[in-house]
PDB file of C-alpha atoms in Angstrom:
ATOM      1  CA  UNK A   1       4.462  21.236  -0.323  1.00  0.00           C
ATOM      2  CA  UNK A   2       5.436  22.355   3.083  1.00  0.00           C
ATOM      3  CA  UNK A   3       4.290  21.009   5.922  1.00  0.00           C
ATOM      4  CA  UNK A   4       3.907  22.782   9.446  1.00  0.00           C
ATOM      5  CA  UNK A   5       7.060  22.608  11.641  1.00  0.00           C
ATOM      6  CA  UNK A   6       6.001  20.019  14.213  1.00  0.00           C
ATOM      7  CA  UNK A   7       6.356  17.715  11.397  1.00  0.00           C
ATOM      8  CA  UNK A   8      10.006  18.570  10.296  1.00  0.00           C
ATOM      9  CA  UNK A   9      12.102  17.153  12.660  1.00  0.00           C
ATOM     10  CA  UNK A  10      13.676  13.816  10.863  1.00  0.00           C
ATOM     11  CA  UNK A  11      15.264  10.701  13.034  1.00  0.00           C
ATOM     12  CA  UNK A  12      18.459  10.390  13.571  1.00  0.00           C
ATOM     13  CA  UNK A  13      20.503   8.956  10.657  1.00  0.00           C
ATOM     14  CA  UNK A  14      21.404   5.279  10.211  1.00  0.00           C
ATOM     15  CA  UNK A  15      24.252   6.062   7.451  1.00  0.00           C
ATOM     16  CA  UNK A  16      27.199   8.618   6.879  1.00  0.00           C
ATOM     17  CA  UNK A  17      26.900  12.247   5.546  1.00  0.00           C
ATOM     18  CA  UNK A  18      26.854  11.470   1.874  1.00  0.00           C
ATOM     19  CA  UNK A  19      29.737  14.335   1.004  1.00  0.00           C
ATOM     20  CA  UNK A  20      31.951  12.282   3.404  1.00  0.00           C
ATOM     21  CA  UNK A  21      31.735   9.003   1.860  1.00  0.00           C
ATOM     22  CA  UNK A  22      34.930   7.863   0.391  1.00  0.00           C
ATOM     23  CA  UNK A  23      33.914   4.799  -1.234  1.00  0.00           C
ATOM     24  CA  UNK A  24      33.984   3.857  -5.193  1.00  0.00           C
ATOM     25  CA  UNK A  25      30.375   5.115  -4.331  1.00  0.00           C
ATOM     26  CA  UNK A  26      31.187   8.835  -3.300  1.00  0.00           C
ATOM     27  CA  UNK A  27      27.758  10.921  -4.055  1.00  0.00           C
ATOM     28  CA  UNK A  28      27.959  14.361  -5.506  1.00  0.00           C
ATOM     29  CA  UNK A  29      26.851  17.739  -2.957  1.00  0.00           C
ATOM     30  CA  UNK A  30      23.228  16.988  -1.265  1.00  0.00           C
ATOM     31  CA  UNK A  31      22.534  20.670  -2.256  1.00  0.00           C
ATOM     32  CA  UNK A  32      24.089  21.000  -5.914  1.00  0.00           C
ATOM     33  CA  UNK A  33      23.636  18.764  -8.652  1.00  0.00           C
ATOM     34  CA  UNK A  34      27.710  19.299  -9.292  1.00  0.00           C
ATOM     35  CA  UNK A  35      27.843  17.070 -12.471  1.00  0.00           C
ATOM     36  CA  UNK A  36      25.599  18.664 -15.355  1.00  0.00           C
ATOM     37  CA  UNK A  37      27.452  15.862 -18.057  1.00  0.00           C
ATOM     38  CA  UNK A  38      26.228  13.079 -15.713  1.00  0.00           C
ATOM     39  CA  UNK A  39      23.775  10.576 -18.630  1.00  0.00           C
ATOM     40  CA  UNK A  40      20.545  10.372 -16.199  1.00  0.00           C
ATOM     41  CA  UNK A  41      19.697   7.209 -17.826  1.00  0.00           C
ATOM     42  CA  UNK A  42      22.357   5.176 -16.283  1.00  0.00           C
ATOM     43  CA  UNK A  43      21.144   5.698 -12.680  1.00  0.00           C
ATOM     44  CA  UNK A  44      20.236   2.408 -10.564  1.00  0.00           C
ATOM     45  CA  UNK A  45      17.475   0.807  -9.150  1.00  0.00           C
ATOM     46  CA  UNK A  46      19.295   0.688  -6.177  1.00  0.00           C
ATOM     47  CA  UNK A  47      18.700   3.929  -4.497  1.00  0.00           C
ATOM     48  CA  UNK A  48      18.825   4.239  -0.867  1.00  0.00           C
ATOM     49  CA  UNK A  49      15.869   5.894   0.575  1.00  0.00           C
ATOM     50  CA  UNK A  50      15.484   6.424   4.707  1.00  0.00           C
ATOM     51  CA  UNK A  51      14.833   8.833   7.197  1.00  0.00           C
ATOM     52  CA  UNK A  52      17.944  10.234   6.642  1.00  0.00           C
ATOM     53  CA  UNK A  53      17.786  14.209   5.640  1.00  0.00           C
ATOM     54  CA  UNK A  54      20.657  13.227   3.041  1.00  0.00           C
ATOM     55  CA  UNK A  55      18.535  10.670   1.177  1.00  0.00           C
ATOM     56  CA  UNK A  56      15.743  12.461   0.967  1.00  0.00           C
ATOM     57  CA  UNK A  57      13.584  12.596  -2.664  1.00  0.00           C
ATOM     58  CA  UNK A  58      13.282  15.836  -4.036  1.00  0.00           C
ATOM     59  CA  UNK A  59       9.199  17.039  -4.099  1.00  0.00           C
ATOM     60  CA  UNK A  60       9.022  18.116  -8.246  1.00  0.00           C
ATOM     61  CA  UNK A  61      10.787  14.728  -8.839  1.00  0.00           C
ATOM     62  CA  UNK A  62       8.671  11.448 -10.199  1.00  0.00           C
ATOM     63  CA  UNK A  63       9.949   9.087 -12.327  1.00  0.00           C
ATOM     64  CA  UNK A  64       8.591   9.727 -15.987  1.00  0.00           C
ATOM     65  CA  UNK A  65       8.490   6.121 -17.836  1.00  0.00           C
ATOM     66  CA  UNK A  66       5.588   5.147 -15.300  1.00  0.00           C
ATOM     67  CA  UNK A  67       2.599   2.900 -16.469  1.00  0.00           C
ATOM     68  CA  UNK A  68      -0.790   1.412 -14.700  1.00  0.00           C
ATOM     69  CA  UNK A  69      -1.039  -1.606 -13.264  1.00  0.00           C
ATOM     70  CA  UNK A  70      -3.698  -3.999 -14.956  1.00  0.00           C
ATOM     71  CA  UNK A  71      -6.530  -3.411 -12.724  1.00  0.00           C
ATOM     72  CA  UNK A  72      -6.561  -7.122 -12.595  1.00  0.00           C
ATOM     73  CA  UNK A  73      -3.673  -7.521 -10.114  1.00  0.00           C
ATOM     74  CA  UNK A  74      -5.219  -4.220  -8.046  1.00  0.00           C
ATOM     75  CA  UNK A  75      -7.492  -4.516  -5.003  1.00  0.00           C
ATOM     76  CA  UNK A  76     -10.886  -3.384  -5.946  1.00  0.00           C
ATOM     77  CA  UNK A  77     -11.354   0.547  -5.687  1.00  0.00           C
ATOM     78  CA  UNK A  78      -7.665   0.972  -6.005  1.00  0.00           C
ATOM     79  CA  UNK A  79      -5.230   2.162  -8.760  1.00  0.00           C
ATOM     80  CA  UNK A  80      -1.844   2.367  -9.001  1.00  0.00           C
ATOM     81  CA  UNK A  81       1.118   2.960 -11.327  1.00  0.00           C
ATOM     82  CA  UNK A  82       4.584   1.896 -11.209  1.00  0.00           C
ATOM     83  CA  UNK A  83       7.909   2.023 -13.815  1.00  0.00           C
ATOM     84  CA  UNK A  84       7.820  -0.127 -16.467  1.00  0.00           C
ATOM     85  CA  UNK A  85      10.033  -2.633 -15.855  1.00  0.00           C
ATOM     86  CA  UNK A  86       8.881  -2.464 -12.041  1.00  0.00           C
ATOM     87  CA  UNK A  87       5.285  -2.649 -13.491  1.00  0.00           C
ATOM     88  CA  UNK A  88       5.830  -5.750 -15.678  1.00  0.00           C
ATOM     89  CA  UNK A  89       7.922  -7.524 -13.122  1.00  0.00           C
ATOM     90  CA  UNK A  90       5.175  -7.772 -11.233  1.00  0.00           C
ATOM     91  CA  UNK A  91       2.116  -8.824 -13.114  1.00  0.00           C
ATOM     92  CA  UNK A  92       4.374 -11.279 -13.701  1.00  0.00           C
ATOM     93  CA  UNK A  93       5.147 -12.233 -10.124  1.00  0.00           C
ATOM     94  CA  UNK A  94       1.704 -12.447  -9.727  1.00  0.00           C
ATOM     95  CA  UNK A  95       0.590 -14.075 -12.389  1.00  0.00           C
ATOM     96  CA  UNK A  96       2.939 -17.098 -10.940  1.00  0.00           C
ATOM     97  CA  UNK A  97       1.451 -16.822  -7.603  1.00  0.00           C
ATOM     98  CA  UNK A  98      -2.119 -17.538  -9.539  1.00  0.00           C
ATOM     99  CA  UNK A  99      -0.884 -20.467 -11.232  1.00  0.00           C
ATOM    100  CA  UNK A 100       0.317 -21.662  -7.964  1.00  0.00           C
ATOM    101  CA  UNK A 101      -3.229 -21.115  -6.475  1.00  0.00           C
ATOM    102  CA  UNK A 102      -2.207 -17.729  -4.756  1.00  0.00           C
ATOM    103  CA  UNK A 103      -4.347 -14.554  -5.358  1.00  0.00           C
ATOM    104  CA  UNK A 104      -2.579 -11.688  -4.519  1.00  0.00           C
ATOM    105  CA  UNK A 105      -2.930  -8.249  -4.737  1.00  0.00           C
ATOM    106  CA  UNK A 106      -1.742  -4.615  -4.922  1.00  0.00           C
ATOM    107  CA  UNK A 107      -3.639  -1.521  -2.320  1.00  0.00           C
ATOM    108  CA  UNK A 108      -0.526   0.855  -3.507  1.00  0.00           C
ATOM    109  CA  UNK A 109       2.029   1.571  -5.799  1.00  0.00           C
ATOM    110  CA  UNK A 110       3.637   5.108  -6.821  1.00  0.00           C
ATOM    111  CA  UNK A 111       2.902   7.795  -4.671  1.00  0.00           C
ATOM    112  CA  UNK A 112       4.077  11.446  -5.120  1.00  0.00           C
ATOM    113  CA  UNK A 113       5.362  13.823  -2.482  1.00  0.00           C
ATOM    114  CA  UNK A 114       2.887  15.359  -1.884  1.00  0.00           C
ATOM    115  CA  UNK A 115       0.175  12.401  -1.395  1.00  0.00           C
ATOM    116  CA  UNK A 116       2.737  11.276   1.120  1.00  0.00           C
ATOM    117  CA  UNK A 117       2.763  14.510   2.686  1.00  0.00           C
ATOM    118  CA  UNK A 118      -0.672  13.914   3.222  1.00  0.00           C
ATOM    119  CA  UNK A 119      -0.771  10.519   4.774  1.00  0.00           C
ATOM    120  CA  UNK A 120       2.240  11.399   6.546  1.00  0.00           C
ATOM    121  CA  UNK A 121       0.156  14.459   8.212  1.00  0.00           C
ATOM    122  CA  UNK A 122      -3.406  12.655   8.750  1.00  0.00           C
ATOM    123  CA  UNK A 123      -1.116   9.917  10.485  1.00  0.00           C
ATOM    124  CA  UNK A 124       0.317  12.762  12.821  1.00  0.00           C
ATOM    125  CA  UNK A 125      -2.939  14.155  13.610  1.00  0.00           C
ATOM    126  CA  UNK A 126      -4.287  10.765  14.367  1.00  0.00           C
ATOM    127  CA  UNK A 127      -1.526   8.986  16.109  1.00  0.00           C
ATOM    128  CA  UNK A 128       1.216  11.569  16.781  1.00  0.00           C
ATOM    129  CA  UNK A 129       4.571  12.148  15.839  1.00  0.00           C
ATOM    130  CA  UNK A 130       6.554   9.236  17.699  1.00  0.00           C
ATOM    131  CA  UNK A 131       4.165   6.233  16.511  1.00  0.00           C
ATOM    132  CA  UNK A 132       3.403   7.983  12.938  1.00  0.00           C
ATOM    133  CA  UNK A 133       6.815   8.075  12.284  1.00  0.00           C
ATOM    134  CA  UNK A 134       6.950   4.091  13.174  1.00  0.00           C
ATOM    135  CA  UNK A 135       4.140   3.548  10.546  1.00  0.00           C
ATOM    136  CA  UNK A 136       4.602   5.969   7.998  1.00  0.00           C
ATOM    137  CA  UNK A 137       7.141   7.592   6.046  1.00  0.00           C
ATOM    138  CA  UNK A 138       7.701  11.366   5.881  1.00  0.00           C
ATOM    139  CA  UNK A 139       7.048  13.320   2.455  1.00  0.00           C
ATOM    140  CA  UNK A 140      10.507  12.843   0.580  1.00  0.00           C
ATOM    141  CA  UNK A 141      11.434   9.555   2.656  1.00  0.00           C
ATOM    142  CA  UNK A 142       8.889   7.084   1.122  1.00  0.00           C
ATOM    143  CA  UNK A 143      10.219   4.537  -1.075  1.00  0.00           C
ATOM    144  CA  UNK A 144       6.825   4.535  -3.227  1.00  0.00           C
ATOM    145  CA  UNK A 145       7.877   7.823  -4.612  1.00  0.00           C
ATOM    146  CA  UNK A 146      10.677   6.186  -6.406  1.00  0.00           C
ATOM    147  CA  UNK A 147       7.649   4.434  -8.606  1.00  0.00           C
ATOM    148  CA  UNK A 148       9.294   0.496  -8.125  1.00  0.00           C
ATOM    149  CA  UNK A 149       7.631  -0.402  -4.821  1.00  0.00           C
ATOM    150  CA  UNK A 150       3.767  -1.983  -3.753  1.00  0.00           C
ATOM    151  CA  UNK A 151       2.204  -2.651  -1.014  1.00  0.00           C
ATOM    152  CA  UNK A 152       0.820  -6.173  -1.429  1.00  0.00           C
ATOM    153  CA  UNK A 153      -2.758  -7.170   0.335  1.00  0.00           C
ATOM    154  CA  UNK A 154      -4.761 -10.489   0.105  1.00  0.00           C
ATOM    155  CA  UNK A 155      -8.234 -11.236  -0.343  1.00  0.00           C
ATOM    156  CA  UNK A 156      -8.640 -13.708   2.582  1.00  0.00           C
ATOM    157  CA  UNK A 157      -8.023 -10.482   4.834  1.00  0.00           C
ATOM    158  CA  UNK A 158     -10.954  -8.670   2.847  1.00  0.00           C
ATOM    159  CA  UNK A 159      -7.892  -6.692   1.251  1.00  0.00           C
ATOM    160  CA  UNK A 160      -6.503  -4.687   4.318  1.00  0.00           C
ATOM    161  CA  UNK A 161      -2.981  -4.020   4.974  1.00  0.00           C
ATOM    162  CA  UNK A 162      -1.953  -6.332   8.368  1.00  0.00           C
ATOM    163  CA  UNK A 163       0.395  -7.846   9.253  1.00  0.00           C
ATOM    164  CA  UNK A 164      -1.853 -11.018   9.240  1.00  0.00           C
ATOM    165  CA  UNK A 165      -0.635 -11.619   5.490  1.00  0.00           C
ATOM    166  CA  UNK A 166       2.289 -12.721   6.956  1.00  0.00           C
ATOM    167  CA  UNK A 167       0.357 -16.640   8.482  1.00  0.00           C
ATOM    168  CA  UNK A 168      -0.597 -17.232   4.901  1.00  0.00           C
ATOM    169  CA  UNK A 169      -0.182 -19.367   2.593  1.00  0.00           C
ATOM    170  CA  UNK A 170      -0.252 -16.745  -0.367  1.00  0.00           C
ATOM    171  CA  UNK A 171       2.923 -14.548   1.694  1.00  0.00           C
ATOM    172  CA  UNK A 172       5.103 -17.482   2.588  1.00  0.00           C
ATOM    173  CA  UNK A 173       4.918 -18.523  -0.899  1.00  0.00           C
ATOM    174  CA  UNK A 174       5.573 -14.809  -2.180  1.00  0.00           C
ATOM    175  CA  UNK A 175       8.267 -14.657   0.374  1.00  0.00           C
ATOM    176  CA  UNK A 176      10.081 -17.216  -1.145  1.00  0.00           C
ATOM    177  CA  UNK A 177       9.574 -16.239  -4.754  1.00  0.00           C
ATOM    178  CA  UNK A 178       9.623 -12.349  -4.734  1.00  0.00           C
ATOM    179  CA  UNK A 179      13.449 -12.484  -5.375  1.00  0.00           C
ATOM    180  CA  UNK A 180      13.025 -14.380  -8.803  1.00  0.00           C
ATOM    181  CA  UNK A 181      11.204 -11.651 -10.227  1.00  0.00           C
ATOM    182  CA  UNK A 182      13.459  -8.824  -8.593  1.00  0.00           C
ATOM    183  CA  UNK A 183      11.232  -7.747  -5.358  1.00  0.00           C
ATOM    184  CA  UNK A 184      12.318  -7.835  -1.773  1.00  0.00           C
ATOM    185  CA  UNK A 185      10.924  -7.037   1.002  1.00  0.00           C
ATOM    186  CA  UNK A 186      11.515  -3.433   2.645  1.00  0.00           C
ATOM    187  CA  UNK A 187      11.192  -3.740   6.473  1.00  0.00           C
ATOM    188  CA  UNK A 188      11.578  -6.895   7.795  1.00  0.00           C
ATOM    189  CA  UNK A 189      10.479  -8.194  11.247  1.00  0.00           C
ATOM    190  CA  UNK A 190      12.599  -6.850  14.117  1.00  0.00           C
ATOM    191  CA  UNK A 191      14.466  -4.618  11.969  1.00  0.00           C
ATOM    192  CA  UNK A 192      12.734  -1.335  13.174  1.00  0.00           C
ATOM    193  CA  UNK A 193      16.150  -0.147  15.188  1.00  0.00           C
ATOM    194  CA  UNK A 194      18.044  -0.435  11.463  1.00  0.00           C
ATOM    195  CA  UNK A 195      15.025   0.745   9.245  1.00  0.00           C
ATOM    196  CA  UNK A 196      12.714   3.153  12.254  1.00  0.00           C
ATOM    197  CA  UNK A 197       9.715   1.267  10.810  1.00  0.00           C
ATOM    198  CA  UNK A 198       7.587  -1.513  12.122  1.00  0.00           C
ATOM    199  CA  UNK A 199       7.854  -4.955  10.532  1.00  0.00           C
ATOM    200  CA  UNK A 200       5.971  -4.447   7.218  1.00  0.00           C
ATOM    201  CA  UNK A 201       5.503  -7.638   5.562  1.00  0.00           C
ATOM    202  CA  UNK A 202       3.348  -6.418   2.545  1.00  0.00           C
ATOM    203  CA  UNK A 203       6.026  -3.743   1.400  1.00  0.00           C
ATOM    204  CA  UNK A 204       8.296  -4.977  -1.329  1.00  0.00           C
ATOM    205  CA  UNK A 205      10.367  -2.510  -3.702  1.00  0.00           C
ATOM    206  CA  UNK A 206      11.779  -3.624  -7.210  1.00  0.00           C
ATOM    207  CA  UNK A 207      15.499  -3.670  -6.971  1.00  0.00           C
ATOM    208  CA  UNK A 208      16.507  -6.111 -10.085  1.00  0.00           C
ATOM    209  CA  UNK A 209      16.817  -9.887 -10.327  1.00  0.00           C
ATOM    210  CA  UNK A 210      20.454  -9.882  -9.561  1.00  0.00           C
ATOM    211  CA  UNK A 211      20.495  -7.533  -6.518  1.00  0.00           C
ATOM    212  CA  UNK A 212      17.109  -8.885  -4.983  1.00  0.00           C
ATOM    213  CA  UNK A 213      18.448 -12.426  -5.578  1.00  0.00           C
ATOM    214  CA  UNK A 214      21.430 -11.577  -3.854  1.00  0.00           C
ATOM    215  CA  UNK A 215      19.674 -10.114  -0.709  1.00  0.00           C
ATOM    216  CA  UNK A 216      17.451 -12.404  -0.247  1.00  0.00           C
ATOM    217  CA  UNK A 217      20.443 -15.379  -0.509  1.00  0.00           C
ATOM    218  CA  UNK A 218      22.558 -13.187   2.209  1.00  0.00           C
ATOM    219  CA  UNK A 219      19.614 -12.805   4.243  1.00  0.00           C
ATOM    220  CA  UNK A 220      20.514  -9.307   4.428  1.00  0.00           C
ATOM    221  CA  UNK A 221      17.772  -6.235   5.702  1.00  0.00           C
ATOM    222  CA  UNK A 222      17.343  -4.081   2.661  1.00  0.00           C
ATOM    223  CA  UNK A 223      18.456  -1.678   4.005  1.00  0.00           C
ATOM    224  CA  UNK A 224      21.753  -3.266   5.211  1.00  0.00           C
ATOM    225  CA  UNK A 225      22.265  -3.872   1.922  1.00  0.00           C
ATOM    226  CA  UNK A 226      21.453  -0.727  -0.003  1.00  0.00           C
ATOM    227  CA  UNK A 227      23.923   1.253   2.293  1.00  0.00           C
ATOM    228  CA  UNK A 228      26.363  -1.842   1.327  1.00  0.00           C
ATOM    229  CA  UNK A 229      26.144  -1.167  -2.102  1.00  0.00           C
ATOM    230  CA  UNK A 230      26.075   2.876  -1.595  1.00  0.00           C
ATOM    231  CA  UNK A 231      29.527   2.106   0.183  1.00  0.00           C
ATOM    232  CA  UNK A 232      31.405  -0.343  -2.776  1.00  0.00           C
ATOM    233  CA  UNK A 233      31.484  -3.388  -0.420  1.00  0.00           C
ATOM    234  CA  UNK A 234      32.932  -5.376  -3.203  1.00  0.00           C
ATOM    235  CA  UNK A 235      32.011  -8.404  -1.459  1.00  0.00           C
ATOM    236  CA  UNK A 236      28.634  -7.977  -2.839  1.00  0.00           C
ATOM    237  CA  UNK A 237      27.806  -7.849  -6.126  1.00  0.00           C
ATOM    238  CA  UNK A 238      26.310  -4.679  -6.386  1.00  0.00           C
ATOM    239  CA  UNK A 239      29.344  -2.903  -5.095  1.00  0.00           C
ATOM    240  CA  UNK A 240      31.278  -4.960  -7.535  1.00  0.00           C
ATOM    241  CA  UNK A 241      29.987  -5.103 -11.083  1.00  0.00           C
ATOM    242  CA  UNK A 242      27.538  -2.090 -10.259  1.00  0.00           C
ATOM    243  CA  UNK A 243      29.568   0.556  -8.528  1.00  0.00           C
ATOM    244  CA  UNK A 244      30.904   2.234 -11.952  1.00  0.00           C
ATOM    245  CA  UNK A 245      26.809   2.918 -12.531  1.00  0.00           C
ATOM    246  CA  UNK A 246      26.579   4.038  -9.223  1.00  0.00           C
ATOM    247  CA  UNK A 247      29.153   6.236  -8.622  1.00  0.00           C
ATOM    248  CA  UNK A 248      28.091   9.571  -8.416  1.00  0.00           C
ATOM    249  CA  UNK A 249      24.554   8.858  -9.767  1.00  0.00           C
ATOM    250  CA  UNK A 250      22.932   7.490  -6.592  1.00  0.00           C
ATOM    251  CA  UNK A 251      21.740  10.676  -4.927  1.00  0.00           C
ATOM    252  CA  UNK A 252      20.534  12.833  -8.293  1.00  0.00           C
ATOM    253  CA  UNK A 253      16.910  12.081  -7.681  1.00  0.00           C
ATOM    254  CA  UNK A 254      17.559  13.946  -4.257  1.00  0.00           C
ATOM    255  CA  UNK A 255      19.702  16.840  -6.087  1.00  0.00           C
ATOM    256  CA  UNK A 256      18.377  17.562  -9.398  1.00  0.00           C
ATOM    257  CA  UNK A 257      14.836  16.544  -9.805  1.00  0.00           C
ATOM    258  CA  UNK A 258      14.820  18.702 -13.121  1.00  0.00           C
ATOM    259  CA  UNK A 259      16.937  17.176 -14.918  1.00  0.00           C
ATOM    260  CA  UNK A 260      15.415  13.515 -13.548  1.00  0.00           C
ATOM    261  CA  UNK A 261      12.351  14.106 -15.221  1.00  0.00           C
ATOM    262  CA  UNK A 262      13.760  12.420 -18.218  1.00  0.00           C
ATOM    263  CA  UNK A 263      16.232  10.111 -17.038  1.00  0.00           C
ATOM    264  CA  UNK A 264      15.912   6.518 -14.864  1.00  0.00           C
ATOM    265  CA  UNK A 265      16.118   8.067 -11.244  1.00  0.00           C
TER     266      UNK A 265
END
């Protein structure tokens, strides 16, 4: 999908040129996929995904082991699909918010590139570029087309995304709990210089048990993190015990989204 040039211009990059990263986590050529022995199925949840032009998501790529969410845990009028393991982490996530008296739901899940192409361009046309680019991410630059993240809306706010979610009862629990099932929140409040979006409490991604656990017990941004483990910080875990998996693999969904279609990312 192309869209028309007043939309191509991308913000100015938070994180180095991925060919000059020297780091256990050095990243193949944005342009070629360089390895073709590289096992597809060993590629991490941890994928960094900005407004950077390097980490953007190729538009024929999806992921392929994607499944539908019980319509039980969707708002009403909405459906949505995620990756399996993403998918069951989070019925079950909710299901524990229900036993705790907590009904939450999910407006959105997977989203290809070109249905964010769309919103991205009906955002433009309503708002223009500056503030759509605050609220919205750009075809390629959306976390949701990885298939792992949801946006999360309550009941008690007649199912709307708002930032209201974030007095309640329901949030503050999830807030506290999202990490033991392997979500974390996406863009935090006043983190819009480090992410270029507004504070988006009802955005949470699937990164794992351990690395979400481990985010949320730094209190580090996600995307502080992410760019952490990109770069083998071996303080972390992730740069540790996960930078073998990494290396090389992280930016294939943004190289080769043929050979992607039947591998992890």
């Amino acid at each position: 999908m192309f869209l028309p040039l007043l939309l191509l211009p991308i913000l100015a990059s938070h994180v180095p040129l991925l060919t000059s990263v020297s780091s256990p986590l050095s990243l193949a050529s944005h342009e070629v996929y360089s390895d073709e022995s590289q096992d597809d199925s060993e590629l991490p949840l941890l994928l960094l995904v900005n407004k950077s032009k390097e980490t953007e998501l190729h538009e024929d790529w999806s992921p392929e082991d994607m499944v539908a969410i019980d319509s039980e845990f969707m708002a009403p009028g909405s459906r949505g699909e995620l990756r399996a393991d993403a998918a069951a982490a989070l019925e079950n996530l909710l299901k524990a918010g229900e036993r705790e008296g907590h009904e939450i739901r999910v407006r959105s899940a997977f989203r290809s590139f070109a249905k964010q192409g769309r919103i991205f361009h009906n955002k433009t046309r309503r708002y223009g570029f500056p503030r759509a680019s605050r609220v919205s991410a750009e075809a390629g630059h959306s976390q949701h087309q990885l298939g792992t993240t949801v946006d999360i809306v309550l009941p008690r706010y007649r199912n709307r995304i708002t930032q209201r979610i974030a007095k309640s009862p329901e949030w503050k629990w999830l807030s506290s709990t999202a990490h033991e099932f392997g979500f974390a929140l996406s863009y935090p409040r006043s983190q819009e210089e480090l992410t270029g979006y507004m504070y988006e409490p009802w955005h949470y991604r699937y990164l794992g048990i351990a690395a979400a656990t481990e985010m949320w017990e730094r209190d580090m941004p996600m995307e502080t993190y992410l760019r952490a483990c990109r770069e083998g910080d071996r303080d972390l875990r992730c740069g540790d015990e996960l930078a073998d998996d990494c290396a090389g693999n992280q930016s294939v969904a943004q190289e080769s989204p043929r050979r992607l279609l039947d591998g992890e990312f």
